[in-house]
mmCIF file of C-alpha atoms in Angstrom:
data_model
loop_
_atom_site.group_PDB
_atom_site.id
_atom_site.type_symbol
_atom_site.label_atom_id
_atom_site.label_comp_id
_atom_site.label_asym_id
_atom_site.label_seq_id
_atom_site.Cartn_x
_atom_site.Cartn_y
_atom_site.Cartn_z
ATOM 1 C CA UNK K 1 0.000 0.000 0.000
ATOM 2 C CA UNK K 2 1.491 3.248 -1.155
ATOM 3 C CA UNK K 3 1.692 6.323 1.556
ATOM 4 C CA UNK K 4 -0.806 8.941 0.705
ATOM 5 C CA UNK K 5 0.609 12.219 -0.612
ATOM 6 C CA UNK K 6 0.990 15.425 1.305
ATOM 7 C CA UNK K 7 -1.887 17.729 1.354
ATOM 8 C CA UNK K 8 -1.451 20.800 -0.004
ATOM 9 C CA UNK K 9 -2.113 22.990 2.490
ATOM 10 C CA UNK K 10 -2.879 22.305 6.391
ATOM 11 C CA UNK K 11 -3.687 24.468 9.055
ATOM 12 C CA UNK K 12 -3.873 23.387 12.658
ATOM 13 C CA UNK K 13 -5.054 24.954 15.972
ATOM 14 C CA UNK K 14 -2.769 24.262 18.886
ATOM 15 C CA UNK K 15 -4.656 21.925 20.846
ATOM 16 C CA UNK K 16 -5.848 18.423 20.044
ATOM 17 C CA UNK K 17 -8.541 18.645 22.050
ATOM 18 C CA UNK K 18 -9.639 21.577 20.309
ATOM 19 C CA UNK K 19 -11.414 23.497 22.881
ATOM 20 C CA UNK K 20 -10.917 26.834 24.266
ATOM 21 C CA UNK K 21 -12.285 29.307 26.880
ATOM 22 C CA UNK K 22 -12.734 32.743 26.136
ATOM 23 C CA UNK K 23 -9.851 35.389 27.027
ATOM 24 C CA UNK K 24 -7.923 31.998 26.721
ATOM 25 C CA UNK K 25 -4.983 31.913 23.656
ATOM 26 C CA UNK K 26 -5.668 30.237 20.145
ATOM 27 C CA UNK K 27 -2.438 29.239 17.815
ATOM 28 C CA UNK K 28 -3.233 28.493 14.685
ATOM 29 C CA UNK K 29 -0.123 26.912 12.422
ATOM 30 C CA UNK K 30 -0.378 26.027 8.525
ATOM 31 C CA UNK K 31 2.319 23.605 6.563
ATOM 32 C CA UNK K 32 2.221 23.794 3.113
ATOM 33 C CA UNK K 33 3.031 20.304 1.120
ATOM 34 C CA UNK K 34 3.654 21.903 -2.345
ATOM 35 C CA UNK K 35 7.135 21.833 -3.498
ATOM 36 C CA UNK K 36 8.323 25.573 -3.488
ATOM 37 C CA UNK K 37 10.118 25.083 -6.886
ATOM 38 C CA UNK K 38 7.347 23.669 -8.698
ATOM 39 C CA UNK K 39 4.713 25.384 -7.084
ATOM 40 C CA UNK K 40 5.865 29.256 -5.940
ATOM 41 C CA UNK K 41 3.348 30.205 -3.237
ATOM 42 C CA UNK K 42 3.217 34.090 -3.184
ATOM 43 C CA UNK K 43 0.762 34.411 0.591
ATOM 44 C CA UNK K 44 -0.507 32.330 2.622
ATOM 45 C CA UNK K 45 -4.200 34.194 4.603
ATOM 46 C CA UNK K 46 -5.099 32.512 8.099
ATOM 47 C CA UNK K 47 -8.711 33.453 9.155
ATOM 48 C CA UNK K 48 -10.168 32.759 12.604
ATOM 49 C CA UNK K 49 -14.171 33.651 12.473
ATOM 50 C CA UNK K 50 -17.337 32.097 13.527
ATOM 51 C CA UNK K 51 -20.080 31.235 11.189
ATOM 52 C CA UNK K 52 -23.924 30.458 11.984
ATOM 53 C CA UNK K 53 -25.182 27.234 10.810
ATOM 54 C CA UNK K 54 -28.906 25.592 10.052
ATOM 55 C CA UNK K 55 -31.514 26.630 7.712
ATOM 56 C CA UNK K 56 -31.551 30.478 7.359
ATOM 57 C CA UNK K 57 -29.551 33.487 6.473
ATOM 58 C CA UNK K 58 -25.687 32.862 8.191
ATOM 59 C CA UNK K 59 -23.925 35.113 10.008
ATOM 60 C CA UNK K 60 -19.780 34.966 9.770
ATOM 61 C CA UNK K 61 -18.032 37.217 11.202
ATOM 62 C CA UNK K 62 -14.044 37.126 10.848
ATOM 63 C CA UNK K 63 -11.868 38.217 14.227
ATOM 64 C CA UNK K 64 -8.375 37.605 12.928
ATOM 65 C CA UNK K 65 -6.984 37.449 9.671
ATOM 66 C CA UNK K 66 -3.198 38.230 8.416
ATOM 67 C CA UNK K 67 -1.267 37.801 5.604
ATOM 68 C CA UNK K 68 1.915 35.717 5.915
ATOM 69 C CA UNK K 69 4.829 35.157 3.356
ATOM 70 C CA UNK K 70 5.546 31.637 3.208
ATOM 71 C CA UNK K 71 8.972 31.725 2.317
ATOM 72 C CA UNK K 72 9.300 32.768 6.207
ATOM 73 C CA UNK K 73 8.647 29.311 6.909
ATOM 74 C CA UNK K 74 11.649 27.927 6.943
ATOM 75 C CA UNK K 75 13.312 29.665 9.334
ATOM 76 C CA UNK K 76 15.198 28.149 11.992
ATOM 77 C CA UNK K 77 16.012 29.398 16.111
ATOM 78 C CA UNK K 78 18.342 26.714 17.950
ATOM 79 C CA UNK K 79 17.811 24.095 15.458
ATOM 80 C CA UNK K 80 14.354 23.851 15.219
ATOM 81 C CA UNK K 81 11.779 24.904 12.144
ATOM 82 C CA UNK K 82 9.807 28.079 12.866
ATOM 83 C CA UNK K 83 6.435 28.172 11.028
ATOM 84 C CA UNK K 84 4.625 31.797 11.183
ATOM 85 C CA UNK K 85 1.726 31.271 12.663
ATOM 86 C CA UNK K 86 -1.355 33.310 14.005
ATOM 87 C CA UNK K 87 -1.891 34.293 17.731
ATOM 88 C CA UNK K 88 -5.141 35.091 18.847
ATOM 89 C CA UNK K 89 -6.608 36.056 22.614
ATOM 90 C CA UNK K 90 -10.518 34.222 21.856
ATOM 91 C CA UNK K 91 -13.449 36.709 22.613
ATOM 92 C CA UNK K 92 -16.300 35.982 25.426
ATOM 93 C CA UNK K 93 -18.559 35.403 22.528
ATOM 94 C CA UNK K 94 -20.213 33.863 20.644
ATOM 95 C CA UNK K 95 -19.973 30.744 22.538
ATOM 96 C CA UNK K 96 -19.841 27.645 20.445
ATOM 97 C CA UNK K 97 -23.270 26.005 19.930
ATOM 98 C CA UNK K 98 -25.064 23.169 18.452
ATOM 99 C CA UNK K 99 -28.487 24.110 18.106
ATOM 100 C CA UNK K 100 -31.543 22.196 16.222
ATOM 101 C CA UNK K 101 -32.035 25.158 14.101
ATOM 102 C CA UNK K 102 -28.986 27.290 14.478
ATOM 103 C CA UNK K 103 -25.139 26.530 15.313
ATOM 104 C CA UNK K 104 -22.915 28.694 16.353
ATOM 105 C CA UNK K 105 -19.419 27.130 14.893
ATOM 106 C CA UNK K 106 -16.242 28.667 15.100
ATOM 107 C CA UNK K 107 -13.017 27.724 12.956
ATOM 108 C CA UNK K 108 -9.643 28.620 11.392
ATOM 109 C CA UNK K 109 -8.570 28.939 7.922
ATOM 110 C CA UNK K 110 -5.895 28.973 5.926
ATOM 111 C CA UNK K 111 -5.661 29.911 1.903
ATOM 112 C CA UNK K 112 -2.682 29.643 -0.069
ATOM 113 C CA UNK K 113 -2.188 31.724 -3.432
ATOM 114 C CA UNK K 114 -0.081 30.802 -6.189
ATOM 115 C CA UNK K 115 1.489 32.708 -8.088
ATOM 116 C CA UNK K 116 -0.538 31.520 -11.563
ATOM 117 C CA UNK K 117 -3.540 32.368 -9.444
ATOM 118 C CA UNK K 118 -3.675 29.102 -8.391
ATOM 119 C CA UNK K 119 -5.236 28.517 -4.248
ATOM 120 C CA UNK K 120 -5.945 26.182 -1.861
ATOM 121 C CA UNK K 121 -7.647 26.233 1.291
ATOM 122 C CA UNK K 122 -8.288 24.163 4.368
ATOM 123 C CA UNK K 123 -10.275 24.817 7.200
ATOM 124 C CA UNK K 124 -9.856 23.203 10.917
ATOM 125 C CA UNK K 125 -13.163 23.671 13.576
ATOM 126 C CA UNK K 126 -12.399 24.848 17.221
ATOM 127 C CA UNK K 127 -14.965 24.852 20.123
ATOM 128 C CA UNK K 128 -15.335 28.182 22.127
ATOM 129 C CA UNK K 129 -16.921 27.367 25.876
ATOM 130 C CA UNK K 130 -18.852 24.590 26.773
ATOM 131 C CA UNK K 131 -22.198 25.234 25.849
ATOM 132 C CA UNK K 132 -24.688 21.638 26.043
ATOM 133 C CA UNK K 133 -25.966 21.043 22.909
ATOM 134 C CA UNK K 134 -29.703 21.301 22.320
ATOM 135 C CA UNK K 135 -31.987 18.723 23.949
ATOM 136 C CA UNK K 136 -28.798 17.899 26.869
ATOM 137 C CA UNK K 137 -29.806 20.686 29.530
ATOM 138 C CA UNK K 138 -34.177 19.637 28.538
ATOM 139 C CA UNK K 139 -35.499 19.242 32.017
ATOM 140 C CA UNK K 140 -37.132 15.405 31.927
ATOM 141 C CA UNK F 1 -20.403 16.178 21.483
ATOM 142 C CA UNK F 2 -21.312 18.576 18.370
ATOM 143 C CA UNK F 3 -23.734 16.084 15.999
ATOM 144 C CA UNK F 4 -22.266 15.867 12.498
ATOM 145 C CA UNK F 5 -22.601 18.515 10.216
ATOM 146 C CA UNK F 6 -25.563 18.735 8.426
ATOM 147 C CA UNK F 7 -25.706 18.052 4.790
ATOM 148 C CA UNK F 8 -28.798 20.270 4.458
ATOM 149 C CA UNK F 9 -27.687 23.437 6.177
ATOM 150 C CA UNK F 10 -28.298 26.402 4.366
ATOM 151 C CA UNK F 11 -24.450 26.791 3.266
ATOM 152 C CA UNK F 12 -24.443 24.003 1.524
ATOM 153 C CA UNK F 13 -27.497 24.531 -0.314
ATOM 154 C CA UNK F 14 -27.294 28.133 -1.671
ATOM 155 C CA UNK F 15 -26.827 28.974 -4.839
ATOM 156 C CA UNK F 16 -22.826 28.926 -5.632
ATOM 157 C CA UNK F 17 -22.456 26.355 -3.026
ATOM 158 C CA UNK F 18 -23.736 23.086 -5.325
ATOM 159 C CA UNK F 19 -22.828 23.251 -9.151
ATOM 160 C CA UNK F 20 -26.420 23.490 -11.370
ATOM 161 C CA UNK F 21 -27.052 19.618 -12.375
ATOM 162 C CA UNK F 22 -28.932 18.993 -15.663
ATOM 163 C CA UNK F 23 -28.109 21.961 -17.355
ATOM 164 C CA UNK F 24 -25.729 22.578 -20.312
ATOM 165 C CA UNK F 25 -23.881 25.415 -18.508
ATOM 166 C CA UNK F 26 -20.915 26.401 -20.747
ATOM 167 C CA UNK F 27 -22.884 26.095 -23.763
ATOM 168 C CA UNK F 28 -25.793 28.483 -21.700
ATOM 169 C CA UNK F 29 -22.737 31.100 -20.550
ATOM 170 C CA UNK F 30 -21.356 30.677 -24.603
ATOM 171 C CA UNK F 31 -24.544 31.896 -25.698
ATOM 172 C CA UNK F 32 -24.964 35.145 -22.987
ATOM 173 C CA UNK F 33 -21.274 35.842 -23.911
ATOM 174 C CA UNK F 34 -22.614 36.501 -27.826
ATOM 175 C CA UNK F 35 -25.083 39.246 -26.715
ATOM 176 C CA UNK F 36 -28.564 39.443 -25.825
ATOM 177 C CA UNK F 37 -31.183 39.767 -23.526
ATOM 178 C CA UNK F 38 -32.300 36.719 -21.418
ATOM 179 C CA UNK F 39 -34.572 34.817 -18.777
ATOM 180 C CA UNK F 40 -34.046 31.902 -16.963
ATOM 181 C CA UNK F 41 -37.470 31.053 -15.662
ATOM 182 C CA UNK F 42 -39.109 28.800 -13.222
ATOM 183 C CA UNK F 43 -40.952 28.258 -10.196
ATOM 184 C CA UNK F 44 -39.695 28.740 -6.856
ATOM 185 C CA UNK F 45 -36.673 26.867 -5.307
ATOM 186 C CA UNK F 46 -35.892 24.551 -8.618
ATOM 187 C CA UNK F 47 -32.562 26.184 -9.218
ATOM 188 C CA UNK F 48 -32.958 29.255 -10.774
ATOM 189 C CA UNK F 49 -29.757 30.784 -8.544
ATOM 190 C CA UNK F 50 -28.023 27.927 -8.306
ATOM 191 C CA UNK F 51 -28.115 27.886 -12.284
ATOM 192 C CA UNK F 52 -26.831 32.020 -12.246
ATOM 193 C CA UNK F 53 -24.208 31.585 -10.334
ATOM 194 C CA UNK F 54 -22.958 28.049 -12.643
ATOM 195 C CA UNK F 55 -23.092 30.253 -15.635
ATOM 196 C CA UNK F 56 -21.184 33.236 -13.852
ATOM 197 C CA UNK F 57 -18.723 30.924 -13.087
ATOM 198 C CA UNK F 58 -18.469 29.704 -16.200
ATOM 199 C CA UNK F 59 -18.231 33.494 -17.605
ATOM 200 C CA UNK F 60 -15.597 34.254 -15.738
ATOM 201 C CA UNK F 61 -13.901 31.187 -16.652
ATOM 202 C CA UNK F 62 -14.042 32.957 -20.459
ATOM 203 C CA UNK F 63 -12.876 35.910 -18.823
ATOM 204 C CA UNK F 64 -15.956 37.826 -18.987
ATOM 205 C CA UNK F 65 -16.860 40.290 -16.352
ATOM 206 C CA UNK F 66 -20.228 40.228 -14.973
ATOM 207 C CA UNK F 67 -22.150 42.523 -12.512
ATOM 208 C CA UNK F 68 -24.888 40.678 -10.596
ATOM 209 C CA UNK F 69 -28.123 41.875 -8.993
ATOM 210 C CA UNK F 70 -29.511 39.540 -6.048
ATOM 211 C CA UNK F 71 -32.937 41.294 -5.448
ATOM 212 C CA UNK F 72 -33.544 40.029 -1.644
ATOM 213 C CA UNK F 73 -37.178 39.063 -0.988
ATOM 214 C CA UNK F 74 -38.451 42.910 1.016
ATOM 215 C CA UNK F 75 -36.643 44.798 -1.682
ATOM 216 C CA UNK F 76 -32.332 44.926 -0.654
ATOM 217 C CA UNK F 77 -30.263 44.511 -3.356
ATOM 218 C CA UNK F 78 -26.925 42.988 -3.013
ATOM 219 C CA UNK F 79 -24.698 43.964 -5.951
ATOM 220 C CA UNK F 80 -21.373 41.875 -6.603
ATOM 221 C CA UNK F 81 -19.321 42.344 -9.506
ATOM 222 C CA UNK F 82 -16.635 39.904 -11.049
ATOM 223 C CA UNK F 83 -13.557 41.378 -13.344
ATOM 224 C CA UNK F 84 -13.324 40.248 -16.976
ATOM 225 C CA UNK F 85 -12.770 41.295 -20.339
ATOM 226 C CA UNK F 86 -14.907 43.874 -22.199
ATOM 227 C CA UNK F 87 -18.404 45.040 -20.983
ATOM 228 C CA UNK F 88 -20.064 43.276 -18.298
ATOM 229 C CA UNK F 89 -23.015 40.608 -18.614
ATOM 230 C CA UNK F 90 -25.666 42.531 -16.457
ATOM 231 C CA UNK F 91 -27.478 39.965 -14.164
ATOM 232 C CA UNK F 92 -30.391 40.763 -12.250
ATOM 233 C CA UNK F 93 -31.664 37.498 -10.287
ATOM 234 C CA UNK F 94 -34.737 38.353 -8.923
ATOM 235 C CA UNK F 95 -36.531 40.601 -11.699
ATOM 236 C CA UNK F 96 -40.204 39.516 -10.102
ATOM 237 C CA UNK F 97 -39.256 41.575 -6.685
ATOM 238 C CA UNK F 98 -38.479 44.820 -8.436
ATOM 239 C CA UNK F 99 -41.087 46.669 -9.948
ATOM 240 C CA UNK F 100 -42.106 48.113 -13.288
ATOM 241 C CA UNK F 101 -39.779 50.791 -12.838
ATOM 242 C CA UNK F 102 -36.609 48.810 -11.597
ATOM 243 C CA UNK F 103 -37.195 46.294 -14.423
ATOM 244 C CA UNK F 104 -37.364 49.004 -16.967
ATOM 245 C CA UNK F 105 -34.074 50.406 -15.583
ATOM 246 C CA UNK F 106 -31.546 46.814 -15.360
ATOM 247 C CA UNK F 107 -33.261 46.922 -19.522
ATOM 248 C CA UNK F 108 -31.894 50.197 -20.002
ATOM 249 C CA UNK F 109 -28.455 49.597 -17.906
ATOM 250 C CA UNK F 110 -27.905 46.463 -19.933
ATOM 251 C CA UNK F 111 -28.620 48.046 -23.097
ATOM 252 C CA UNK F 112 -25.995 50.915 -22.429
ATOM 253 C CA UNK F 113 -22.926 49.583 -20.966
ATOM 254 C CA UNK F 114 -23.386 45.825 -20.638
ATOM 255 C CA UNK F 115 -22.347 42.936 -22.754
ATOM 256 C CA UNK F 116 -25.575 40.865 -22.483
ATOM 257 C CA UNK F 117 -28.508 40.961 -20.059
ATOM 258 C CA UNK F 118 -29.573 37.840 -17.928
ATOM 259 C CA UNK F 119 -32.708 37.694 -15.358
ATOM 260 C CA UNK F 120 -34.519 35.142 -12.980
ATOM 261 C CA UNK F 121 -38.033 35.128 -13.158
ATOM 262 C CA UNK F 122 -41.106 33.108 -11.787
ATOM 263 C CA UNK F 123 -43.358 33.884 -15.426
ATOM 264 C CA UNK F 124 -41.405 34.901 -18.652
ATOM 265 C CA UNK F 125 -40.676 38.507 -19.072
ATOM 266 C CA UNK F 126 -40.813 38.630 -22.449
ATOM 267 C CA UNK F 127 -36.936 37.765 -22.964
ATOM 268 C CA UNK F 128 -35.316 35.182 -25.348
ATOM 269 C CA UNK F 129 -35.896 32.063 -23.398
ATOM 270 C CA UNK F 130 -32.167 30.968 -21.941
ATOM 271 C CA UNK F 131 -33.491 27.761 -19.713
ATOM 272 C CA UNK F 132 -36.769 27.034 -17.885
ATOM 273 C CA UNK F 133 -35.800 24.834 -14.785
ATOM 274 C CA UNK F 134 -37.762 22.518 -13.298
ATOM 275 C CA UNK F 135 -37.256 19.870 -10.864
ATOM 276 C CA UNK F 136 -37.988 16.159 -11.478
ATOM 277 C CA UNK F 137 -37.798 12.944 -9.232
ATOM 278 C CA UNK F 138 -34.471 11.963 -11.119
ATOM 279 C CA UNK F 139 -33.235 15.319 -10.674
ATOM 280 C CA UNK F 140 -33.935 15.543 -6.673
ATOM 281 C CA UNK F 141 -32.727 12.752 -6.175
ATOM 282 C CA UNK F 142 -29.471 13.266 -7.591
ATOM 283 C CA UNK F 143 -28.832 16.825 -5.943
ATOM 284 C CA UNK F 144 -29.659 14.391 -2.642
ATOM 285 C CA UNK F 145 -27.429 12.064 -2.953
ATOM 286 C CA UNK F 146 -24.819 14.675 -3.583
ATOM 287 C CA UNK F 147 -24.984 16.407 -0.416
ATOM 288 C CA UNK F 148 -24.958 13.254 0.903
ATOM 289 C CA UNK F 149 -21.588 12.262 -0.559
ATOM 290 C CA UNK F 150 -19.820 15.450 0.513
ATOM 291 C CA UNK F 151 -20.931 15.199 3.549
ATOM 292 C CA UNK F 152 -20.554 11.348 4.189
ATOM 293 C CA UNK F 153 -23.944 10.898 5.775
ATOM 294 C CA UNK F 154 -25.860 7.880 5.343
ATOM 295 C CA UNK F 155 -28.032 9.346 8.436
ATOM 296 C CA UNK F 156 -31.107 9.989 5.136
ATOM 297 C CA UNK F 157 -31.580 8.297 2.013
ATOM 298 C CA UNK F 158 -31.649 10.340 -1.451
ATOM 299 C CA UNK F 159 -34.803 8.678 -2.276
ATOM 300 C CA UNK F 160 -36.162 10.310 0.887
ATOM 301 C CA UNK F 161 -36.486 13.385 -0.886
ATOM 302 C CA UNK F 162 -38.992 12.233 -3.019
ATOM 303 C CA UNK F 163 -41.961 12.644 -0.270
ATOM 304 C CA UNK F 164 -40.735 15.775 0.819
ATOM 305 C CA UNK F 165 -40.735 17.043 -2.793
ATOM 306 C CA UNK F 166 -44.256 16.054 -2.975
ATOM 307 C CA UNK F 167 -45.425 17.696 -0.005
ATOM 308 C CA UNK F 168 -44.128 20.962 -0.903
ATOM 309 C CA UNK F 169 -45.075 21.120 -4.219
ATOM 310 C CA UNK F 170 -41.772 20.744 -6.189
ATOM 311 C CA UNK F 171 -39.545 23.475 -4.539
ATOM 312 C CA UNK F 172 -36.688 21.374 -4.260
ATOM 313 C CA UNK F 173 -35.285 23.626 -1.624
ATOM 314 C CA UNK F 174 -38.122 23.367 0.942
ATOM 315 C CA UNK F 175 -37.825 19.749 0.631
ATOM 316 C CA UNK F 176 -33.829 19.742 1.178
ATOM 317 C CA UNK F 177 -35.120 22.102 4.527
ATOM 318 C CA UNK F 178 -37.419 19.431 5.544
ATOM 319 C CA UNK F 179 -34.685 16.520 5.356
ATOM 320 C CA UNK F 180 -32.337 19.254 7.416
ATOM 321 C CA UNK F 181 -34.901 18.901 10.000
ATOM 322 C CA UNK F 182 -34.792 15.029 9.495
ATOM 323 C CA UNK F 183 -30.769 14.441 9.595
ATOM 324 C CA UNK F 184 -30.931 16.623 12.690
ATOM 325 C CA UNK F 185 -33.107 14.121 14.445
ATOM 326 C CA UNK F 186 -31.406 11.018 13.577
ATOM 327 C CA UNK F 187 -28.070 12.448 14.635
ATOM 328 C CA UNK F 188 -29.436 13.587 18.054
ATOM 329 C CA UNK F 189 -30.858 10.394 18.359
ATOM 330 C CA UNK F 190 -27.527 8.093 17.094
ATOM 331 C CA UNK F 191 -25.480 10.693 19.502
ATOM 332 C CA UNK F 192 -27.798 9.727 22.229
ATOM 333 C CA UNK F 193 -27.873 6.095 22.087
ATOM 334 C CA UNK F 194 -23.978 6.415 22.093
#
């Protein structure tokens, strides 16, 4: 069985657990598996924002976004590989929710742009609080 | 425990979010591209949107700019415009919610500065006929099963669809709404039991 290739494009946040408090600290971290000499990558955009989810109009709303230059990504301190990466100190809302009718869902992205105008994208979910979902805090 | 995501939320559904299916899209945007004026017509929720935004995309694949007019159902109007080549195709999806005098003045626009005009309609307008979309079992069906497979739910069936279509009276998007409501249920319930 043959190993699968590298993505493209990952982004991660900096917990495997993936949950957060508000006022707490999000990293979010992006490695690129495109070969830089076949495939120049001029910017690299990380996004952290919150989106509504269900069956009406959404909401998104973005709270962090930068531009990085990915050729900065292979810079070294004491031996190890430094990745840019995105620091962000959460908000107190909107909490994370998973409604019937509406979700509250946060996330990061990350989009990479070619230079031939090429992108690609990947997105990773986070959970803000600890909100029950709907129909765990019903009385009986 | 969040319950998966839901292959029916709106985001998935709206127009730009699922390509049109059944339609001969490039040849539609080839023929908008020669010049013209336009109407894509049918009833509500059978793709009308969904088939705007697959030719815009397919415009600006040809490098055609475009300037689109999403009348919003209480009268907003969201205008987003795409570069390209040339003169714009002037798109106006919506043309039932604006009146007599809005109508009159996208014709005008489009005959001034635009390459080609294009509008959504419930009843024809009048305008060269462009596609009439309409939603069959085959068809629902289909866009089902697709959401399914992005998603990689089995929580519904594609054939599910078919009841729901019936009960709302063809608008394939009330009936996608109605299995949203369904998935929901079934993952509460699977998350419950687990």
């Amino acid at each position: 069985m043959s190993a699968a290739p590298p993505r493209a494009l990952t982004v991660r946040v900096d917990r495997t657990s993936a949950r957060y408090e508000p006022g707490e600290r999000l990293e979010v971290s992006f490695e690129l598996g495109l070969d830089p000499a076949i495939r120049p990558i001029e910017r690299v955009e990380i996004t952290v924002a919150w989106r509504t989810e269900g069956k009406g109009t959404e909401d998104v709303s973005v709270v962090a976004h930068e531009r990085f230059d990915p050729t900065a990504a292979t810079a070294t301190t004491a031996g190890e590989t430094k990745r840019p990466c995105l620091t962000v100190t959460l908000p107190a809302t909107p909490l994370s929710y998973d409604g019937f009718l509406v979700k509250v869902r946060w996330f990061v992205r990350a989009r990479a742009f070619a230079n031939d105008g090429d992108e690609w994208s990947d997105e990773a979910p986070f959970e803000l609080g600890a909100v029950a979902p709907w129909g765990e805090n019903k009385e009986e | 425990m969040s319950a998966p995501a839901n292959p029916f939320a709106t985001r998935r559904l709206r127009p730009g979010a699922l390509p049109f299916v059944g339609a001969p899209v490039v040849e539609l945007a080839q023929r908008v591209e020669r010049g013209g004026s336009f109407e894509i017509v049918g009833p509500h929720g059978t793709g009308k949107s969904t088939l705007t935004r697959s030719i815009i995309g397919a415009l600006g694949d040809r490098d055609v700019a475009v300037t689109l007019f999403v009348v919003r159902a209480g009268g907003g109007v969201v205008v987003e415009r795409s570069p390209g080549r040339g003169p714009p195709v002037h798109v106006v999806d919506g043309f039932d919610d604006i009146g007599p005098a809005g109508r009159a003045w996208h014709a005008l626009r489009a005959c001034i500065g635009a390459r080609a005009l294009v509008v959504t309609a419930h009843v024809s307008r009048g305008l060269a006929p462009l596609y009439q979309t309409a939603v069959d079992d085959a068809l629902a069906e289909r866009v089902t099963a697709m959401l399914l497979e992005r998603s990689g739910s089995t929580l519904v069936r594609p054939d599910e669809v078919l009841a729901a279509l019936r009960a709302r009276g063809g608008n394939l998007r009330e009936a996608l709404f109605d299995l949203y409501d369904a998935h929901e249920t079934r993952a509460r319930t699977a998350a419950a039991k687990t």
